[in-house]
Short mmCIF file of C-alpha atoms and ligand atoms in Angstrom, two decimals:
data_model
loop_
_atom_site.label_atom_id
_atom_site.label_comp_id
_atom_site.label_asym_id
_atom_site.label_seq_id
_atom_site.Cartn_x
_atom_site.Cartn_y
_atom_site.Cartn_z
CA UNK A 11 74.18 254.58 -47.41
CA UNK A 12 71.34 257.06 -46.64
CA UNK A 13 71.94 258.42 -42.67
CA UNK A 14 69.97 256.05 -40.02
CA UNK A 15 67.18 257.58 -37.93
CA UNK A 16 67.51 261.65 -39.79
CA UNK A 17 64.56 262.83 -38.12
CA UNK A 18 63.74 265.49 -40.48
CA UNK A 19 60.52 268.38 -40.04
CA UNK A 20 58.58 269.08 -43.58
CA UNK A 21 56.81 271.62 -44.08
CA UNK A 22 54.71 272.43 -46.58
CA UNK A 23 52.81 276.13 -47.09
CA UNK A 24 52.30 276.18 -50.76
CA UNK A 25 48.77 276.63 -51.38
CA UNK A 26 45.62 276.74 -48.47
CA UNK A 27 47.31 274.00 -46.66
CA UNK A 28 49.51 274.70 -43.48
CA UNK A 29 50.92 271.56 -42.55
CA UNK A 30 54.26 270.48 -40.78
CA UNK A 31 55.70 266.92 -40.54
CA UNK A 32 58.20 264.91 -38.70
CA UNK A 33 59.16 261.64 -40.19
CA UNK A 34 61.95 259.67 -39.35
CA UNK A 35 64.51 257.91 -42.38
CA UNK A 36 62.11 259.24 -45.35
CA UNK A 37 59.26 257.35 -44.16
CA UNK A 38 57.82 256.11 -40.96
CA UNK A 39 55.59 259.41 -40.11
CA UNK A 40 55.62 260.41 -37.07
CA UNK A 41 53.57 263.23 -36.67
CA UNK A 42 51.59 265.12 -40.21
CA UNK A 43 49.60 267.85 -38.92
CA UNK A 44 47.52 270.04 -41.53
CA UNK A 45 45.28 273.26 -41.02
CA UNK A 46 43.24 273.77 -44.51
CA UNK A 47 41.51 277.31 -45.21
CA UNK A 48 39.37 275.61 -47.73
CA UNK A 49 35.96 276.46 -46.12
CA UNK A 50 37.13 280.03 -46.67
CA UNK A 51 38.09 279.20 -50.52
CA UNK A 52 34.36 277.13 -50.74
CA UNK A 53 32.98 280.79 -50.52
CA UNK A 54 34.89 282.18 -52.43
CA UNK A 55 34.61 278.66 -54.89
CA UNK A 56 38.12 278.63 -55.05
CA UNK A 57 41.46 280.26 -53.79
CA UNK A 58 42.07 283.77 -53.47
CA UNK A 59 46.32 284.03 -52.82
CA UNK A 60 46.22 286.73 -50.43
CA UNK A 61 43.33 285.03 -48.04
CA UNK A 62 45.57 281.64 -48.09
CA UNK A 63 48.44 284.01 -47.21
CA UNK A 64 46.54 285.61 -43.93
CA UNK A 65 45.56 281.74 -42.58
CA UNK A 66 49.22 280.40 -43.29
CA UNK A 67 50.03 282.94 -40.83
CA UNK A 68 47.39 282.30 -38.45
CA UNK A 69 48.09 278.77 -38.96
CA UNK A 70 52.14 277.71 -38.65
CA UNK A 71 53.08 278.37 -35.36
CA UNK A 72 50.18 276.32 -34.14
CA UNK A 73 50.79 273.40 -36.85
CA UNK A 74 54.29 272.96 -35.95
CA UNK A 75 53.73 273.01 -31.95
CA UNK A 76 51.31 270.35 -32.20
CA UNK A 77 53.53 267.96 -34.74
CA UNK A 78 56.53 267.95 -33.07
CA UNK A 79 54.24 267.11 -29.35
CA UNK A 80 52.57 264.59 -31.66
CA UNK A 81 55.85 263.36 -32.94
CA UNK A 82 56.96 263.94 -29.26
CA UNK A 83 60.02 265.34 -30.02
CA UNK A 84 61.78 268.29 -29.18
CA UNK A 85 62.97 270.79 -32.24
CA UNK A 86 66.73 269.80 -31.30
CA UNK A 87 66.04 266.11 -31.87
CA UNK A 88 65.35 266.85 -35.66
CA UNK A 89 68.28 267.07 -37.72
CA UNK A 90 67.40 269.06 -40.71
CA UNK A 91 64.05 271.54 -41.83
CA UNK A 92 62.37 270.74 -44.87
CA UNK A 93 60.65 273.70 -46.87
CA UNK A 94 58.10 273.36 -49.87
CA UNK A 95 60.08 276.32 -52.05
CA UNK A 96 58.26 276.08 -54.66
CA UNK A 97 56.03 276.35 -57.35
CA UNK A 98 53.17 277.41 -55.35
CA UNK A 99 50.95 280.97 -54.66
CA UNK A 100 54.17 283.24 -53.25
CA UNK A 101 52.31 284.80 -50.41
CA UNK A 102 52.07 281.02 -49.12
CA UNK A 103 55.07 279.85 -49.69
CA UNK A 104 56.66 282.93 -48.40
CA UNK A 105 54.82 281.91 -44.97
CA UNK A 106 56.55 278.54 -44.82
CA UNK A 107 59.76 279.09 -46.28
CA UNK A 108 60.35 281.87 -43.54
CA UNK A 109 59.28 280.22 -40.43
CA UNK A 110 61.90 277.68 -41.59
CA UNK A 111 64.40 279.56 -41.83
CA UNK A 112 64.16 281.32 -39.05
CA UNK A 113 63.57 278.17 -37.03
CA UNK A 114 67.27 277.20 -38.37
CA UNK A 115 68.82 280.55 -37.81
CA UNK A 116 68.15 280.06 -34.33
CA UNK A 117 68.54 276.73 -33.76
CA UNK A 118 71.33 275.63 -35.98
CA UNK A 119 69.27 272.88 -37.75
CA UNK A 120 70.40 273.22 -41.07
CA UNK A 121 67.52 273.57 -44.31
CA UNK A 122 66.79 273.09 -47.16
CA UNK A 123 64.20 274.26 -50.21
CA UNK A 124 62.15 271.22 -51.72
CA UNK A 125 60.14 270.91 -54.73
CA UNK A 126 56.44 270.84 -54.57
CA UNK A 127 56.08 268.47 -57.38
CA UNK A 128 59.01 266.14 -56.22
CA UNK A 129 57.68 266.31 -53.02
CA UNK A 130 54.20 264.60 -54.40
CA UNK A 131 56.39 261.69 -56.00
CA UNK A 132 57.56 261.09 -52.47
CA UNK A 133 54.29 260.97 -51.20
CA UNK A 134 54.48 256.95 -52.39
CA UNK A 135 57.61 256.03 -49.63
CA UNK A 136 54.85 256.89 -46.93
CA UNK A 137 54.82 254.41 -44.60
CA UNK A 138 55.31 251.95 -46.82
CA UNK A 139 59.00 249.90 -46.09
CA UNK A 140 59.21 247.74 -49.96
CA UNK A 141 62.10 249.63 -52.03
CA UNK A 142 60.95 250.93 -55.17
CA UNK A 143 62.24 249.30 -58.36
CA UNK A 144 63.71 251.78 -60.27
CA UNK A 145 63.04 252.86 -63.39
CA UNK A 146 59.43 254.28 -62.21
CA UNK A 147 56.67 256.02 -64.31
CA UNK A 148 55.10 258.41 -61.81
CA UNK A 149 52.19 260.15 -63.01
CA UNK A 150 51.22 263.50 -60.74
CA UNK A 151 48.70 265.23 -61.41
CA UNK A 152 46.62 267.70 -58.22
CA UNK A 153 45.18 270.92 -59.31
CA UNK A 154 47.89 272.75 -60.16
CA UNK A 155 49.42 270.07 -61.63
CA UNK A 156 49.89 267.25 -64.37
CA UNK A 157 52.73 266.31 -64.09
CA UNK A 158 54.90 262.23 -66.15
CA UNK A 159 57.98 261.78 -64.78
CA UNK A 160 61.03 258.87 -65.43
CA UNK A 161 62.03 258.49 -61.59
CA UNK A 162 65.57 256.93 -62.60
CA UNK A 163 66.83 256.38 -59.27
CA UNK A 164 66.43 258.26 -55.64
CA UNK A 165 67.11 261.87 -56.95
CA UNK A 166 66.59 261.98 -60.53
CA UNK A 167 64.01 262.56 -62.43
CA UNK A 168 63.16 262.74 -65.87
CA UNK A 169 60.08 265.34 -67.16
CA UNK A 170 58.38 263.44 -69.48
CA UNK A 171 55.67 265.80 -70.15
CA UNK A 172 52.83 268.09 -68.79
CA UNK A 173 49.88 269.67 -68.92
CA UNK A 174 49.72 271.94 -71.76
CA UNK A 175 46.89 274.79 -69.83
CA UNK A 176 44.78 272.72 -67.42
CA UNK A 177 45.72 269.87 -64.74
CA UNK A 178 43.53 267.35 -64.45
CA UNK A 179 42.24 268.36 -60.89
CA UNK A 180 41.41 271.84 -62.37
CA UNK A 181 38.73 270.26 -64.62
CA UNK A 182 37.38 268.33 -61.92
CA UNK A 183 37.15 271.61 -59.90
CA UNK A 184 35.84 274.01 -62.72
CA UNK A 185 33.00 271.23 -63.92
CA UNK A 186 32.35 270.09 -60.68
CA UNK A 187 31.28 273.91 -60.05
CA UNK A 188 29.48 273.72 -63.09
CA UNK A 189 27.69 270.84 -61.66
CA UNK A 190 26.86 272.97 -57.75
CA UNK A 191 29.35 271.50 -55.87
CA UNK A 192 32.00 272.91 -53.36
CA UNK A 193 35.45 273.99 -54.31
CA UNK A 194 37.78 271.63 -54.23
CA UNK A 195 35.38 269.40 -56.30
CA UNK A 196 37.47 265.98 -56.76
CA UNK A 197 35.85 264.83 -54.18
CA UNK A 198 32.68 264.86 -54.77
CA UNK A 199 32.90 264.69 -58.17
CA UNK A 200 33.83 260.96 -58.01
CA UNK A 201 31.58 260.51 -55.88
CA UNK A 202 28.43 261.25 -57.88
CA UNK A 203 29.70 259.40 -60.85
CA UNK A 204 29.73 256.63 -59.19
CA UNK A 205 26.26 256.48 -60.14
CA UNK A 206 26.02 257.97 -63.22
CA UNK A 207 26.96 256.54 -66.36
CA UNK A 208 30.47 257.03 -67.85
CA UNK A 209 29.33 256.98 -71.27
CA UNK A 210 26.39 259.56 -71.23
CA UNK A 211 28.23 261.97 -72.77
CA UNK A 212 31.25 262.25 -75.15
CA UNK A 213 33.45 264.93 -74.39
CA UNK A 214 36.92 264.84 -75.79
CA UNK A 215 40.39 262.69 -74.77
CA UNK A 216 42.72 265.42 -76.35
CA UNK A 217 46.10 265.12 -77.16
CA UNK A 218 45.17 261.63 -77.58
CA UNK A 219 47.71 261.13 -80.38
CA UNK A 220 50.24 263.34 -79.92
CA UNK A 221 53.75 262.65 -80.34
CA UNK A 222 54.93 263.41 -76.65
CA UNK A 223 53.83 263.33 -73.54
CA UNK A 224 51.38 266.37 -72.81
CA UNK A 225 48.30 266.97 -71.75
CA UNK A 226 45.26 269.75 -72.00
CA UNK A 227 42.74 269.88 -69.46
CA UNK A 228 41.09 273.22 -70.65
CA UNK A 229 39.16 271.68 -73.99
CA UNK A 230 37.47 269.64 -71.72
CA UNK A 231 36.38 272.40 -69.09
CA UNK A 232 35.01 273.97 -72.48
CA UNK A 233 33.12 271.10 -73.67
CA UNK A 234 31.43 270.42 -69.84
CA UNK A 235 30.52 274.34 -69.95
CA UNK A 236 28.76 273.72 -73.16
CA UNK A 237 27.24 270.63 -72.79
CA UNK A 238 25.62 271.65 -69.62
CA UNK A 239 23.91 274.86 -71.31
CA UNK A 240 22.22 273.25 -73.50
CA UNK A 241 20.86 270.66 -70.69
CA UNK A 242 17.76 271.85 -69.82
CA UNK A 243 16.62 269.67 -67.08
CA UNK A 244 19.78 269.39 -65.27
CA UNK A 245 18.24 266.80 -62.75
CA UNK A 246 20.48 264.66 -60.16
CA UNK A 247 20.29 261.38 -62.54
CA UNK A 248 21.63 263.99 -65.62
CA UNK A 249 24.36 265.25 -62.69
CA UNK A 250 25.47 261.48 -62.16
CA UNK A 251 25.61 261.27 -66.17
CA UNK A 252 28.08 264.38 -65.94
CA UNK A 253 30.26 263.59 -63.70
CA UNK A 254 30.80 259.75 -64.18
CA UNK A 255 30.76 260.51 -68.45
CA UNK A 256 34.16 263.51 -67.18
CA UNK A 257 35.46 261.39 -64.73
CA UNK A 258 36.32 259.10 -67.87
CA UNK A 259 37.68 261.68 -70.14
CA UNK A 260 40.25 262.37 -67.73
CA UNK A 261 41.04 258.83 -66.99
CA UNK A 262 41.81 257.61 -70.09
CA UNK A 263 43.37 261.19 -70.77
CA UNK A 264 46.27 260.48 -68.11
CA UNK A 265 45.76 256.56 -69.35
CA UNK A 266 46.99 256.93 -72.91
CA UNK A 267 50.32 258.90 -71.79
CA UNK A 268 51.45 256.57 -69.53
CA UNK A 269 50.56 253.70 -71.86
CA UNK A 270 52.66 255.76 -74.61
CA UNK A 271 55.44 255.17 -71.99
CA UNK A 272 55.27 252.15 -71.15
CA UNK A 273 55.96 251.09 -75.16
CA UNK A 274 59.05 253.47 -74.91
CA UNK A 275 61.02 253.09 -71.56
CA UNK A 276 61.30 249.39 -69.91
CA UNK A 277 59.80 250.57 -66.41
CA UNK A 278 59.44 248.29 -63.60
CA UNK A 279 56.82 250.63 -61.82
CA UNK A 280 53.86 252.85 -61.75
CA UNK A 281 53.43 255.36 -59.09
CA UNK A 282 49.91 257.67 -58.89
CA UNK A 283 50.81 260.65 -56.88
CA UNK A 284 48.97 263.93 -56.71
CA UNK A 285 45.53 265.52 -55.20
CA UNK A 286 44.20 263.21 -58.09
CA UNK A 287 45.46 260.33 -57.24
CA UNK A 288 43.14 260.33 -54.99
CA UNK A 289 40.42 259.60 -57.51
CA UNK A 290 38.80 255.77 -57.08
CA UNK A 291 38.35 255.54 -60.78
CA UNK A 292 41.34 256.33 -61.51
CA UNK A 293 42.95 253.40 -59.69
CA UNK A 294 40.42 251.07 -60.58
CA UNK A 295 41.10 251.94 -64.38
CA UNK A 296 45.49 251.54 -63.87
CA UNK A 297 44.77 248.46 -62.51
CA UNK A 298 43.30 246.90 -64.56
CA UNK A 299 44.75 248.19 -67.47
CA UNK A 300 48.61 247.12 -65.83
CA UNK A 301 48.18 243.27 -65.09
CA UNK A 302 52.20 242.95 -64.72
CA UNK A 303 53.38 245.99 -63.17
CA UNK A 304 53.72 247.07 -59.41
CA UNK A 305 50.77 250.10 -59.62
CA UNK A 306 51.63 252.36 -56.46
CA UNK A 307 49.51 255.05 -55.17
CA UNK A 308 50.01 256.79 -51.45
CA UNK A 309 48.98 254.71 -48.78
CA UNK A 310 46.15 257.09 -47.29
CA UNK A 311 44.37 260.01 -49.13
CA UNK A 312 46.12 262.42 -46.68
CA UNK A 313 49.14 261.92 -48.26
CA UNK A 314 47.72 262.96 -51.96
CA UNK A 315 47.16 266.11 -51.75
CA UNK A 316 49.32 268.75 -49.68
CA UNK A 317 50.79 267.55 -47.14
CA UNK A 318 54.73 267.93 -45.57
CA UNK A 319 55.69 264.11 -44.50
CA UNK A 320 55.99 263.96 -48.41
CA UNK A 321 58.21 266.98 -47.96
CA UNK A 322 60.28 265.67 -46.04
CA UNK A 323 60.54 262.31 -47.35
CA UNK A 324 62.01 263.94 -50.57
CA UNK A 325 64.49 265.73 -48.90
CA UNK A 326 65.67 262.79 -47.21
CA UNK A 327 65.83 260.60 -50.79
CA UNK A 328 67.86 263.69 -52.46
CA UNK A 329 71.00 265.25 -51.40
CA UNK A 330 70.04 269.07 -51.74
CA UNK A 331 72.60 271.68 -50.31
CA UNK A 332 71.63 273.14 -47.46
CA UNK A 333 71.41 276.49 -47.83
CA UNK A 334 68.73 279.95 -46.79
CA UNK A 335 65.80 278.81 -48.39
CA UNK A 336 63.88 281.87 -51.08
CA UNK A 337 60.56 281.11 -53.30
CA UNK A 338 61.51 278.70 -56.25
CA UNK A 339 58.79 279.42 -58.24
CA UNK A 340 59.61 277.85 -61.28
CA UNK A 341 61.01 275.00 -59.64
CA UNK A 342 59.20 271.54 -61.45
O1 LIG B 20 47.49 268.08 -54.53
P1 LIG B 20 46.90 268.94 -54.15
O2 LIG B 20 46.45 268.78 -52.49
O3 LIG B 20 46.94 270.27 -54.33
C1 LIG B 20 48.25 271.05 -55.47
O4 LIG B 20 48.88 270.75 -54.91
O5 LIG B 20 46.71 271.18 -56.38
O6 LIG B 20 45.77 268.10 -54.90
C2 LIG B 20 44.21 268.98 -54.97
C3 LIG B 20 43.20 268.59 -56.19
C4 LIG B 20 41.81 269.90 -56.05
O7 LIG B 20 41.70 270.17 -57.00
C5 LIG B 20 41.15 267.90 -56.06
O8 LIG B 20 39.72 268.34 -56.54
C6 LIG B 20 41.18 267.02 -56.01
O9 LIG B 20 43.22 267.09 -55.91
N1 LIG B 20 41.62 265.95 -55.36
C7 LIG B 20 40.47 264.66 -56.65
C8 LIG B 20 40.18 263.84 -55.43
N2 LIG B 20 40.45 264.24 -54.69
C9 LIG B 20 40.90 265.38 -54.39
N3 LIG B 20 40.36 264.75 -57.97
C10 LIG B 20 39.67 263.52 -58.23
N4 LIG B 20 38.77 262.78 -57.41
C11 LIG B 20 39.53 262.51 -55.83
N5 LIG B 20 38.78 261.87 -55.31
ZN1 LIG B 21 50.13 269.56 -54.52
#
């Protein structure tokens, strides 16, 4: 039986977002504050780790203060501190981890480390009351990870497959850059794609028939680069067609492995999470293919991308050992 009314303070600083949240009973988000250094990374068209870490340091205390204030709680009201332990950028991770450990030392509130990707998976519980019917098949995809999990019950995950190289979000970001879009380009690519023809260009669906649940998106990036090099007049119409064709290749590649898993495992629900789960074509495509099963994705777009509420939720539902947290760069 999970503890009633438990208040968890979540801290997430794995990359370029500094986030602190207060979550009650793993679902009710009392506050979720997010500061982002993305505008700085747009200058360099990608994250510079040192810059991200420096901005984390600048933001963390203020974000913490605002999150407590908005939740209308004092630090003494918190039952547990949950912080992202990894994977992520080491300099960024350390800011959140050091903050969590120091808060714990000063207040005697226990602290636990949470795997970032398991955090993303719990985003589907935020602001939701309906119980998950296990087992669930979870496709979680962002700029840094691209995984397929079987979620057997709370705290129990089986990794079925992941990307051999790039994640789908990375393909959106780098191809978007070739289209002259800003980092991170996923949202802009999907906006462009709305006006484009998804069949205009034929991009590869890598590993479609491989006998496993793994993915690969580096070939798609290369194919996109060579296609664009051959285009003489890269006008707006061509850009929309490129965006739509790219998006379709990503969505179909992701769905193939989900379809394969559905044939092998008996699951009761399908979940999408991570930054790419914000993609409306992905949601629409999955919904059109999955008619007889519940499809979940995060209730709000901010719960798709990096946020601390999902970290607090994960700590509530998984029974992590309470300890001084150290960075876990390869953990899940
Ligand atoms: O989870 P997240 O905030 O950071 C990582 O852990 O990587 O995800 C960010 C990624 C970026 O690659 C971004 O382009 C992608 O999610 N993304 C999208 C959309 N919104 C964000 N990709 C496709 N369509 C979107 N609407
Ligand atoms: Zn993430």
